[in-house]
């Protein structure tokens, strides 16, 4: 492991100041294929606050019951911990809900990457008949009927236009704040050698040497590429999602999915696009066999799982928003119609 | 109005200290039939914190999707703003979800008062097949499989017993903190004559003189008695709830419901046990005709509505809890089975 670390170089005589600067600049982990999550500095608090309200507002769904937070629950690692999500009228979703945490670091959004960024993503579930089952027009009409929202949108965007563009921009601004710095592993990357223990370090070494790192790398330990699910052995599932193929319509992209982040992975069970793996141990075993052609031993799996659990960072501290009340003009939801 | 106020007595020469004490003791509003909400002092923070986690934990439902907060949403006045709640498998609930805010001040819980207190109430929805559709045994098994919960229950209760008793006691402890002091009307009660305007004061006077106050009184502006829905004129509804009769089985109790609190009523639409009134104006009109035999004019309704809107207090500031993750032993929810 040490060959990949810059820490030894810091042992050379350096002024304390220089060493601190190098650490701050990330020099201590420059050679590692995973980099720490950087805390977010909120520059537009009003926009983030508006986005938070919208993220928690179930009135953006046909039923008045399902909000972004229903399936990207910030109490539960930004996911819903269900195999596939529950949509309008209890419809079974087609895919496992990916975590919203650190999602701004992904190369694209959704498992198949069909949205280029969080703003584009945010409009999807609102209008998806199997999810929130509303329409962008109805969502905007609803928000326009609520005086406090109208005031807030105007304050944030500086004009009276309240369209789905402003709605999704605000939601994305909130979601961009949902990063999880200070994971134990990041502290280790930053030079605190006591932040992870011997087993966790063994797990990380195996994670690298066995090839997991080829796809799960970068600040999000994933999220940076599309890869084939079932590379060495085919993945068996009843789930009908075909991954990237749905976007490109090219056969070569069939079963290529966005590599999920492993940040906070101990909180985001069950795993894989079909949610078929209940535990991290199962997920590591399956990945080893199907993607790497390697049967990990129980001890090896335990080591990798121990490493993965060091990737849990500080969860966003979210004060529950108080939603602006509907006005007499606001159309009431009819969830049972 | 002034005849009901003790404020004038404070005009007599009194030491500032004495006056302050009298105000603090509520003397300024002693003659009013509504009294201010008193802020809650948390004495057992660990218990409240555990209760908050449980309140937000959807794993207490069969599906893993519905938590206490789903229908008593603390972003929405402690209610769900839906005619009747959505239960397991999208079942239509039998009744409008009452607000959890200030619910500790009610004489009993549920519309028919079938639970004597919040602790007893909390166990109801978990095991109701139309709501969370779990069982107490399954809920307890689930919590016992989660190490962090086991540790927290032990720390709070001082023993290893983790039964539905501890679960509901913790939830109730959290719910007892959900009070909403500092409503503008309470400030007026406490002597700040500028806290409400002339129309709001007119509305309050009419609220008293027309008889609304007979049922909607006390700190919770309701919640203190069971009364017949449709006293002067019968209430027409397709809702089959029979109120207090369900508990006592005495014909005399048919259509007697717990008088709902009017605290934060502008946030808890729609109104009545069947959620049939979308707006406060409709609710005031219907109440006037059916309960008081009085047809309020539009101006009168506007005045009463203006008064009712002064009853919105400080909403509880809730930092979203981070739920302890399931362990490998935790049974996974099967929402679609």
XYZ file of C-alpha atoms in Angstrom:
674
model
C 0.000 0.000 0.000
C 2.735 2.397 0.975
C 4.042 2.581 -2.558
C 0.904 4.455 -3.510
C 1.077 6.888 -0.672
C 2.784 10.243 -0.516
C 2.761 10.273 3.273
C 6.408 9.079 3.525
C 7.558 12.121 1.611
C 6.162 14.237 4.394
C 8.626 12.594 6.719
C 11.341 14.653 5.088
C 12.204 17.803 6.984
C 9.539 20.326 6.122
C 8.286 23.357 7.925
C 5.044 22.542 9.748
C 3.347 25.133 7.596
C 4.476 23.530 4.361
C 3.367 20.115 5.511
C -0.040 21.481 6.493
C -0.408 23.139 3.109
C 0.503 19.964 1.296
C -2.019 18.025 3.326
C -4.677 20.618 2.669
C -3.951 20.481 -1.031
C -4.499 16.754 -1.035
C -0.904 15.804 -1.636
C -1.173 13.062 0.968
C -3.555 11.085 -1.230
C -2.595 12.271 -4.670
C -1.522 8.808 -5.749
C -4.664 7.039 -4.496
C -7.384 6.315 -7.050
C -10.058 7.532 -4.627
C -10.147 11.145 -3.511
C -11.955 12.694 -0.546
C -15.384 14.270 -0.739
C -15.049 18.015 -0.480
C -17.556 19.865 1.707
C -19.873 22.171 -0.187
C -19.957 25.894 0.411
C -23.482 27.195 -0.077
C -23.350 30.370 -2.147
C -27.077 30.889 -2.728
C -28.807 29.956 0.493
C -32.237 31.129 -0.653
C -32.100 28.928 -3.744
C -30.962 25.921 -1.736
C -33.702 26.553 0.796
C -36.359 26.760 -1.916
C -34.984 23.590 -3.470
C -35.187 21.856 -0.120
C -38.863 22.743 0.200
C -39.538 21.396 -3.278
C -37.531 18.246 -2.534
C -39.782 17.555 0.448
C -43.053 18.687 -1.135
C -45.399 15.799 -1.978
C -47.659 18.207 -3.850
C -45.290 17.760 -6.791
C -46.915 14.340 -7.192
C -50.382 13.527 -8.509
C -51.355 12.002 -5.178
C -49.996 14.719 -2.924
C -48.197 11.891 -1.118
C -44.878 11.240 -2.858
C -41.983 13.680 -2.689
C -38.402 13.427 -3.925
C -37.551 12.480 -0.354
C -39.914 9.486 -0.463
C -37.473 7.513 -2.614
C -34.312 9.506 -1.889
C -34.849 9.571 1.839
C -32.245 11.701 3.578
C -32.809 9.718 6.767
C -31.735 6.586 4.908
C -28.624 7.389 2.935
C -30.591 9.266 0.286
C -32.271 6.061 -0.893
C -35.401 4.141 0.110
C -33.874 0.797 1.092
C -36.467 -1.038 -0.977
C -35.689 -3.345 -3.907
C -37.444 -1.006 -6.294
C -39.349 2.105 -5.390
C -43.045 2.494 -4.718
C -44.682 4.882 -7.146
C -48.099 6.427 -7.642
C -50.897 3.995 -6.725
C -48.256 1.634 -5.270
C -46.792 0.859 -8.654
C -43.614 -1.163 -8.514
C -40.762 0.882 -9.869
C -38.590 -0.553 -12.614
C -35.291 -0.068 -10.820
C -33.598 0.431 -7.462
C -33.600 4.056 -6.357
C -30.029 5.408 -6.504
C -28.830 7.578 -3.654
C -29.069 11.324 -4.073
C -26.047 11.760 -1.792
C -22.976 12.990 -3.689
C -24.974 12.556 -6.903
C -23.606 15.834 -8.230
C -20.304 13.981 -8.641
C -21.726 11.463 -11.118
C -21.032 11.791 -14.843
C -24.771 11.639 -15.514
C -28.002 10.811 -13.661
C -30.232 7.707 -13.542
C -28.821 4.185 -13.862
C -28.784 4.572 -17.629
C -27.412 8.108 -17.556
C -30.343 9.497 -19.512
C -30.192 12.822 -17.668
C -27.027 14.815 -18.093
C -27.234 16.511 -14.709
C -29.283 16.901 -11.553
C -31.446 19.645 -13.010
C -32.469 17.420 -15.901
C -32.940 14.483 -13.551
C -35.237 16.364 -11.185
C -37.928 16.759 -13.813
C -38.041 13.050 -14.565
C -39.798 11.456 -11.600
C -42.345 14.293 -11.331
C -43.728 13.463 -14.763
C -43.081 9.705 -14.757
C -46.492 7.953 -14.638
C -44.948 5.172 -12.550
C -43.392 7.500 -10.002
C -44.890 10.852 -9.002
C -47.284 10.676 -11.955
C -47.812 14.406 -12.271
C -47.047 16.649 -15.236
C -44.672 19.578 -15.351
C -47.600 21.874 -16.197
C -49.680 20.688 -13.257
C -46.702 20.970 -10.916
C -46.028 24.520 -12.044
C -49.715 25.465 -11.819
C -49.780 24.118 -8.307
C -46.730 26.079 -7.208
C -48.104 29.246 -8.810
C -51.245 28.913 -6.700
C -49.228 29.118 -3.492
C -48.352 32.733 -2.643
C -45.300 31.958 -0.519
C -43.765 29.871 -3.292
C -44.417 32.635 -5.830
C -42.626 35.095 -3.556
C -39.696 32.770 -2.976
C -39.248 31.920 -6.655
C -39.223 35.605 -7.480
C -36.694 36.351 -4.751
C -34.404 33.547 -5.892
C -34.628 33.966 -9.672
C -35.261 37.689 -9.903
C -38.235 37.405 -12.248
C -41.856 36.302 -12.284
C -41.344 33.333 -14.541
C -42.071 30.182 -12.604
C -41.604 27.259 -14.939
C -40.308 23.731 -14.582
C -36.861 25.182 -15.342
C -36.842 27.182 -12.126
C -38.320 24.251 -10.190
C -35.671 21.788 -11.295
C -32.873 24.347 -10.951
C -33.823 24.917 -7.313
C -34.109 21.198 -6.568
C -30.703 20.614 -8.167
C -29.196 23.451 -6.118
C -30.381 21.725 -2.949
C -29.191 18.326 -4.120
C -25.738 19.733 -4.862
C -25.383 20.424 -1.141
C -25.999 16.763 -0.286
C -22.392 15.651 -0.052
C -20.932 13.551 2.724
C -17.413 14.595 3.670
C -15.325 13.306 6.561
C -15.730 9.590 5.974
C -13.148 7.672 7.938
C -11.592 6.600 4.686
C -11.260 10.222 3.600
C -9.552 11.056 6.864
C -7.126 8.258 6.147
C -6.600 9.621 2.631
C -5.869 12.968 4.200
C -3.127 11.533 6.319
C -4.763 10.261 9.512
C -3.356 6.751 9.602
C -5.435 5.839 12.640
C -8.724 6.591 10.874
C -9.083 3.061 9.537
C -7.973 -0.201 11.114
C -5.883 -3.051 9.776
C -8.826 -5.048 8.430
C -10.270 -2.024 6.671
C -6.913 -1.284 5.111
C -6.576 -4.922 3.995
C -10.008 -4.570 2.445
C -8.935 -1.466 0.570
C -5.790 -3.150 -0.688
C -7.829 -6.089 -1.956
C -10.384 -3.702 -3.443
C -7.551 -2.232 -5.488
C -5.548 -5.342 -6.291
C -8.561 -7.414 -7.323
C -9.805 -4.773 -9.723
C -12.902 -3.304 -8.035
C -11.111 0.009 -8.253
C -11.148 -0.083 -12.049
C -14.768 1.053 -11.974
C -15.205 2.286 -8.406
C -12.756 5.144 -8.239
C -12.630 8.927 -8.037
C -14.249 11.031 -5.344
C -17.543 9.130 -5.610
C -15.932 5.680 -5.696
C -18.021 5.118 -8.806
C -20.413 7.248 -10.801
C -17.765 8.073 -13.392
C -18.457 5.518 -16.134
C -20.946 3.059 -17.593
C -19.993 -0.585 -17.277
C -21.524 -3.864 -18.238
C -23.409 -5.668 -15.484
C -22.277 -9.253 -15.900
C -18.925 -8.833 -17.595
C -17.378 -12.258 -17.042
C -20.559 -14.153 -16.191
C -24.005 -12.958 -17.238
C -26.091 -11.337 -14.525
C -29.313 -13.245 -13.892
C -32.313 -11.082 -13.043
C -35.996 -10.800 -13.775
C -35.560 -7.026 -13.972
C -36.090 -5.823 -17.528
C -33.902 -2.728 -17.445
C -31.373 -2.753 -20.254
C -29.225 0.114 -19.041
C -27.465 2.449 -21.400
C -29.104 0.723 -24.406
C -32.327 2.548 -23.530
C -30.533 5.813 -24.299
C -28.265 4.950 -27.209
C -30.269 2.100 -28.798
C -26.946 0.514 -29.664
C -26.653 -3.191 -28.936
C -23.194 -2.700 -27.517
C -24.692 -0.680 -24.653
C -27.064 -3.402 -23.496
C -26.757 -3.996 -19.745
C -24.299 -1.158 -19.388
C -25.257 0.758 -16.251
C -23.768 3.737 -14.547
C -21.365 2.410 -11.933
C -23.041 3.253 -8.640
C -21.184 5.288 -6.041
C -19.964 3.304 -3.075
C -20.057 6.348 -0.809
C -22.327 5.607 2.198
C -22.933 2.178 0.733
C -23.640 0.669 4.149
C -26.770 2.871 4.209
C -28.008 2.316 0.654
C -28.941 -1.372 0.634
C -30.258 -3.290 -1.225
C -27.698 -3.255 -4.024
C -27.512 -3.370 -7.842
C -29.949 -1.833 -10.298
C -32.489 -4.521 -9.438
C -31.879 -4.310 -5.684
C -31.254 -8.054 -5.630
C -28.367 -8.055 -3.153
C -29.592 -7.497 0.378
C -26.206 -7.253 2.032
C -22.797 -5.878 1.262
C -21.351 -9.358 1.606
C -23.667 -10.644 -1.116
C -22.895 -7.674 -3.325
C -19.120 -8.112 -2.986
C -19.381 -11.829 -3.671
C -21.509 -11.301 -6.792
C -19.350 -8.487 -8.125
C -16.219 -10.568 -7.631
C -17.603 -13.496 -9.588
C -19.479 -11.664 -12.335
C -17.256 -8.687 -12.959
C -13.837 -9.950 -12.000
C -14.071 -13.695 -12.424
C -12.867 -14.107 -8.877
C -14.386 -16.043 -6.026
C -13.561 -14.071 -2.898
C -13.148 -16.080 0.306
C -15.341 -15.267 3.276
C -12.429 -13.543 4.964
C -11.731 -11.494 1.864
C -15.369 -10.475 1.618
C -15.351 -9.455 5.264
C -12.278 -7.323 4.633
C -13.779 -5.556 1.626
C -17.057 -4.990 3.467
C -15.110 -3.511 6.376
C -13.392 -1.138 3.944
C -16.696 -0.177 2.306
C -18.100 0.757 5.696
C -15.357 3.354 6.081
C -16.920 5.242 3.163
C -19.844 6.510 5.257
C -19.429 10.247 5.586
C -21.155 12.950 7.557
C -24.790 12.808 6.514
C -26.275 16.163 5.502
C -27.810 17.929 8.468
C -31.242 18.802 7.164
C -33.709 20.876 9.128
C -37.098 19.731 7.934
C -38.633 22.519 5.840
C -42.030 23.937 6.698
C -43.921 23.898 3.429
C -45.917 26.937 2.321
C -49.594 26.065 2.744
C -51.848 25.663 -0.255
C -54.195 28.558 -0.940
C -57.903 28.275 -1.556
C -57.045 28.260 -5.263
C -54.672 25.318 -5.048
C -56.082 22.230 -6.703
C -56.408 19.499 -4.090
C -54.856 16.117 -4.821
C -57.183 13.202 -5.546
C -54.949 10.252 -4.781
C -57.692 7.648 -5.102
C -59.280 8.804 -8.363
C -64.057 42.211 24.061
C -62.395 44.158 26.826
C -64.852 42.892 29.396
C -63.229 39.507 29.108
C -59.735 40.774 29.486
C -57.726 41.223 32.613
C -55.261 43.534 30.928
C -56.913 46.646 32.388
C -56.254 45.423 35.908
C -52.580 45.623 35.121
C -53.007 49.338 34.647
C -53.298 49.660 38.387
C -50.068 50.654 40.074
C -48.046 47.518 40.378
C -44.371 46.947 40.682
C -42.887 46.003 37.318
C -41.837 42.724 38.846
C -45.341 41.871 39.989
C -46.793 42.752 36.621
C -44.226 40.581 34.914
C -45.035 37.711 37.229
C -48.749 38.080 36.605
C -48.162 38.081 32.871
C -45.929 35.064 33.142
C -48.582 33.279 35.141
C -51.142 33.933 32.455
C -53.131 36.509 34.353
C -53.392 38.676 31.246
C -55.596 36.104 29.553
C -57.136 34.376 32.528
C -60.631 35.352 31.493
C -60.287 34.248 27.875
C -61.597 30.786 26.990
C -58.467 30.067 24.961
C -55.085 29.879 26.627
C -51.625 30.049 25.062
C -49.575 27.031 24.083
C -46.735 26.592 26.509
C -43.330 25.693 25.091
C -42.090 22.261 26.077
C -38.942 21.727 28.060
C -37.263 18.520 26.983
C -36.161 16.607 30.063
C -35.083 13.360 28.427
C -33.337 14.295 25.209
C -32.164 10.760 24.453
C -35.721 9.411 24.679
C -37.074 12.195 22.481
C -34.292 11.606 19.978
C -35.013 7.884 19.851
C -38.712 8.637 19.440
C -37.930 10.971 16.582
C -36.020 8.243 14.778
C -38.936 5.848 15.223
C -41.413 8.522 14.080
C -39.477 8.866 10.821
C -38.662 5.184 10.342
C -40.653 3.539 7.517
C -39.345 0.145 8.596
C -42.126 0.173 11.192
C -44.458 -0.524 8.257
C -44.869 -3.761 6.304
C -43.724 -2.063 3.126
C -40.744 -0.226 4.546
C -42.255 2.877 2.958
C -44.733 4.410 5.412
C -43.634 6.119 8.616
C -45.577 8.067 11.220
C -44.387 11.165 9.381
C -46.011 10.013 6.131
C -49.464 10.919 7.422
C -48.449 13.276 10.232
C -45.984 15.192 8.108
C -44.091 17.746 10.169
C -43.487 19.777 7.021
C -47.253 20.120 6.612
C -48.725 21.006 9.960
C -48.385 17.463 11.264
C -50.980 16.184 8.807
C -50.929 14.927 5.216
C -53.252 17.426 3.541
C -55.124 14.600 1.854
C -58.841 13.856 2.306
C -58.050 10.534 3.887
C -54.652 8.985 4.249
C -52.909 6.565 1.938
C -52.142 3.291 3.643
C -50.297 0.080 2.809
C -50.747 -0.892 -0.861
C -52.372 2.523 -1.481
C -55.420 1.670 0.581
C -57.737 4.577 1.173
C -57.850 5.396 4.836
C -61.187 5.619 6.592
C -60.708 9.103 7.988
C -58.771 12.348 7.693
C -55.403 12.234 9.431
C -55.502 14.506 12.502
C -52.497 16.693 13.179
C -49.897 15.409 15.598
C -49.054 18.995 16.589
C -50.159 19.809 20.138
C -51.849 16.417 20.236
C -50.590 15.851 23.781
C -53.168 18.465 24.804
C -56.132 16.405 23.581
C -58.324 14.525 26.032
C -57.789 11.349 24.010
C -56.369 10.302 20.628
C -57.972 9.396 17.273
C -61.184 11.036 16.064
C -63.196 8.616 18.188
C -60.891 8.889 21.206
C -60.215 5.158 21.275
C -56.666 5.688 22.559
C -56.338 7.331 25.920
C -52.971 8.932 25.196
C -50.189 9.305 22.650
C -48.418 6.164 23.808
C -51.523 4.073 23.197
C -52.160 5.854 19.901
C -48.677 5.215 18.554
C -49.198 1.477 18.467
C -52.392 1.757 16.426
C -51.283 2.647 12.906
C -48.282 0.281 13.022
C -50.579 -2.726 13.356
C -53.556 -1.395 11.376
C -53.807 -3.467 8.167
C -55.071 -0.383 6.323
C -52.257 1.850 7.486
C -48.728 0.621 8.192
C -49.952 -2.982 8.083
C -47.206 -4.403 10.260
C -47.551 -6.189 13.586
C -46.100 -5.167 16.914
C -44.080 -8.384 17.017
C -42.595 -7.821 13.581
C -41.816 -4.195 14.402
C -40.051 -5.199 17.589
C -38.151 -8.019 15.835
C -37.031 -5.551 13.233
C -35.769 -3.030 15.764
C -33.979 -5.777 17.709
C -32.070 -6.714 14.572
C -30.561 -3.228 14.338
C -27.590 -2.860 16.717
C -27.765 0.924 17.028
C -31.429 0.778 18.012
C -30.710 -1.915 20.591
C -28.011 0.296 22.107
C -30.227 3.367 22.131
C -33.211 1.586 23.688
C -30.966 0.252 26.416
C -29.483 3.680 27.068
C -32.916 5.307 27.245
C -34.822 2.684 29.229
C -31.993 1.230 31.301
C -32.783 -2.394 30.483
C -32.585 -4.867 27.619
C -36.310 -5.258 27.174
C -37.285 -3.866 23.796
C -41.014 -4.329 23.383
C -43.796 -2.353 21.788
C -44.151 -0.587 25.152
C -40.727 1.014 24.831
C -41.321 1.780 21.154
C -44.575 3.610 21.756
C -43.259 5.343 24.877
C -40.376 6.782 22.878
C -42.612 7.875 20.002
C -44.975 9.538 22.468
C -42.057 11.313 24.149
C -41.090 12.799 20.803
C -44.678 13.715 19.959
C -45.050 15.509 23.284
C -42.400 17.949 22.111
C -44.429 18.845 19.021
C -46.142 21.926 20.375
C -46.455 25.239 18.580
C -46.101 28.212 20.907
C -45.918 31.880 19.922
C -48.924 32.026 17.627
C -49.888 35.635 17.020
C -53.101 34.996 18.893
C -51.153 33.727 21.892
C -49.059 36.864 21.858
C -52.275 38.855 21.921
C -53.523 36.730 24.808
C -50.300 37.504 26.588
C -50.852 41.201 26.309
C -49.410 42.276 22.963
C -52.380 44.160 21.563
C -50.633 44.728 18.234
C -50.196 41.024 17.595
C -53.532 40.707 15.813
C -55.315 43.237 13.637
C -58.853 44.608 13.752
C -60.311 42.018 11.390
C -58.723 39.156 13.274
C -60.051 40.525 16.539
C -63.531 40.862 15.014
C -63.245 37.265 13.918
C -62.347 36.186 17.432
C -65.263 38.122 18.899
C -67.630 36.465 16.445
C -66.012 33.081 17.124
C -66.955 33.591 20.757
C -70.339 35.268 20.408
C -71.641 32.837 17.798
C -70.777 29.812 19.890
C -67.789 28.235 18.109
C -65.952 28.689 21.376
C -68.313 26.303 23.165
C -66.381 23.393 21.656
C -63.197 25.028 20.423
C -61.655 26.314 23.610
C -58.749 25.716 25.972
C -55.101 25.694 24.980
C -55.723 23.516 21.947
C -58.813 25.432 20.772
C -60.521 22.048 20.699
C -59.465 18.523 21.573
C -61.161 18.695 24.955
C -64.531 17.037 24.275
C -66.528 14.805 21.953
C -69.314 16.543 20.084
C -71.900 15.540 17.558
C -71.032 16.264 13.933
C -74.300 17.658 12.570
C -75.944 19.002 15.675
C -78.604 21.275 14.188
C -78.600 19.877 10.682
C -77.373 16.373 9.873
C -73.928 16.139 8.285
C -74.047 14.560 4.852
C -71.097 12.382 3.975
C -70.275 9.108 2.288
C -67.719 8.477 5.015
C -68.808 5.576 7.189
C -67.067 6.568 10.423
C -69.496 6.693 13.335
C -67.254 8.414 15.810
C -67.438 7.700 19.504
C -70.053 4.994 18.907
C -67.253 2.718 17.679
C -65.803 2.847 21.186
C -68.857 2.896 23.466
C -71.357 1.037 21.233
C -74.003 3.329 22.661
C -76.407 4.841 20.150
C -76.185 8.191 21.863
C -72.535 8.429 20.811
C -73.185 7.998 17.113
C -71.430 10.728 15.070
C -69.791 12.134 18.162
C -66.212 12.965 17.237
C -63.400 14.471 19.172
C -63.478 18.200 18.513
C -60.381 18.840 16.412
C -57.815 21.382 17.517
C -57.844 24.620 15.556
C -54.203 25.277 16.304
C -52.297 25.644 12.995
C -55.561 25.044 11.191
C -54.418 26.998 8.148
C -51.849 24.212 7.616
C -54.054 21.187 8.256
C -56.553 21.301 5.367
C -58.721 19.601 4.294
C -61.123 19.720 7.234
C -63.553 17.498 9.151
C -63.213 13.805 9.862
C -63.970 13.048 6.219
C -61.722 15.800 4.867
C -64.657 17.146 2.868
C -63.996 20.849 3.394
C -61.084 22.026 1.268
C -60.876 25.534 2.632
C -61.265 27.286 5.951
C -64.077 29.367 4.471
C -66.028 26.228 3.597
C -65.367 24.749 7.006
C -66.549 27.857 8.855
C -69.658 28.074 6.701
C -70.540 24.413 7.275
C -69.848 24.562 11.006
C -72.016 27.666 11.345
C -74.975 26.052 9.636
C -74.729 22.512 11.004
C -73.507 23.115 14.526
C -74.845 26.555 15.327
C -77.840 26.958 13.041
C -76.338 30.152 11.756
C -75.638 31.247 8.228
C -72.501 33.383 8.424
C -72.186 36.159 5.847
C -69.177 36.200 3.566
C -67.695 39.037 5.584
C -68.238 37.152 8.813
C -66.589 34.064 7.383
C -63.633 36.150 6.243
C -63.297 37.555 9.754
C -63.384 34.150 11.425
C -60.919 32.748 8.897
C -58.611 35.697 9.579
C -58.801 34.902 13.291
C -58.140 31.210 12.703
C -55.000 32.079 10.789
C -53.611 33.779 13.882
C -53.513 30.359 15.550
C -50.485 29.213 13.565
C -47.628 28.895 16.005
C -43.933 28.236 15.692
C -43.634 24.909 13.919
C -41.325 22.428 15.636
C -37.784 22.736 14.348
C -36.933 19.163 13.456
C -33.512 18.095 12.318
C -34.119 15.082 10.141
C -32.868 12.001 11.992
C -30.324 9.689 10.407
C -31.790 6.226 10.847
C -29.626 3.377 12.098
C -28.962 1.090 9.141
C -30.424 -2.383 8.993
C -28.022 -5.209 9.730
C -27.529 -8.304 7.629
C -30.031 -9.989 9.955
C -32.774 -7.425 9.438
C -35.671 -8.822 7.447
C -36.046 -6.818 4.242
C -39.448 -5.352 3.433
C -41.389 -6.895 0.554
C -43.769 -4.082 -0.338
C -45.123 -5.733 -3.471
C -45.781 -9.239 -2.089
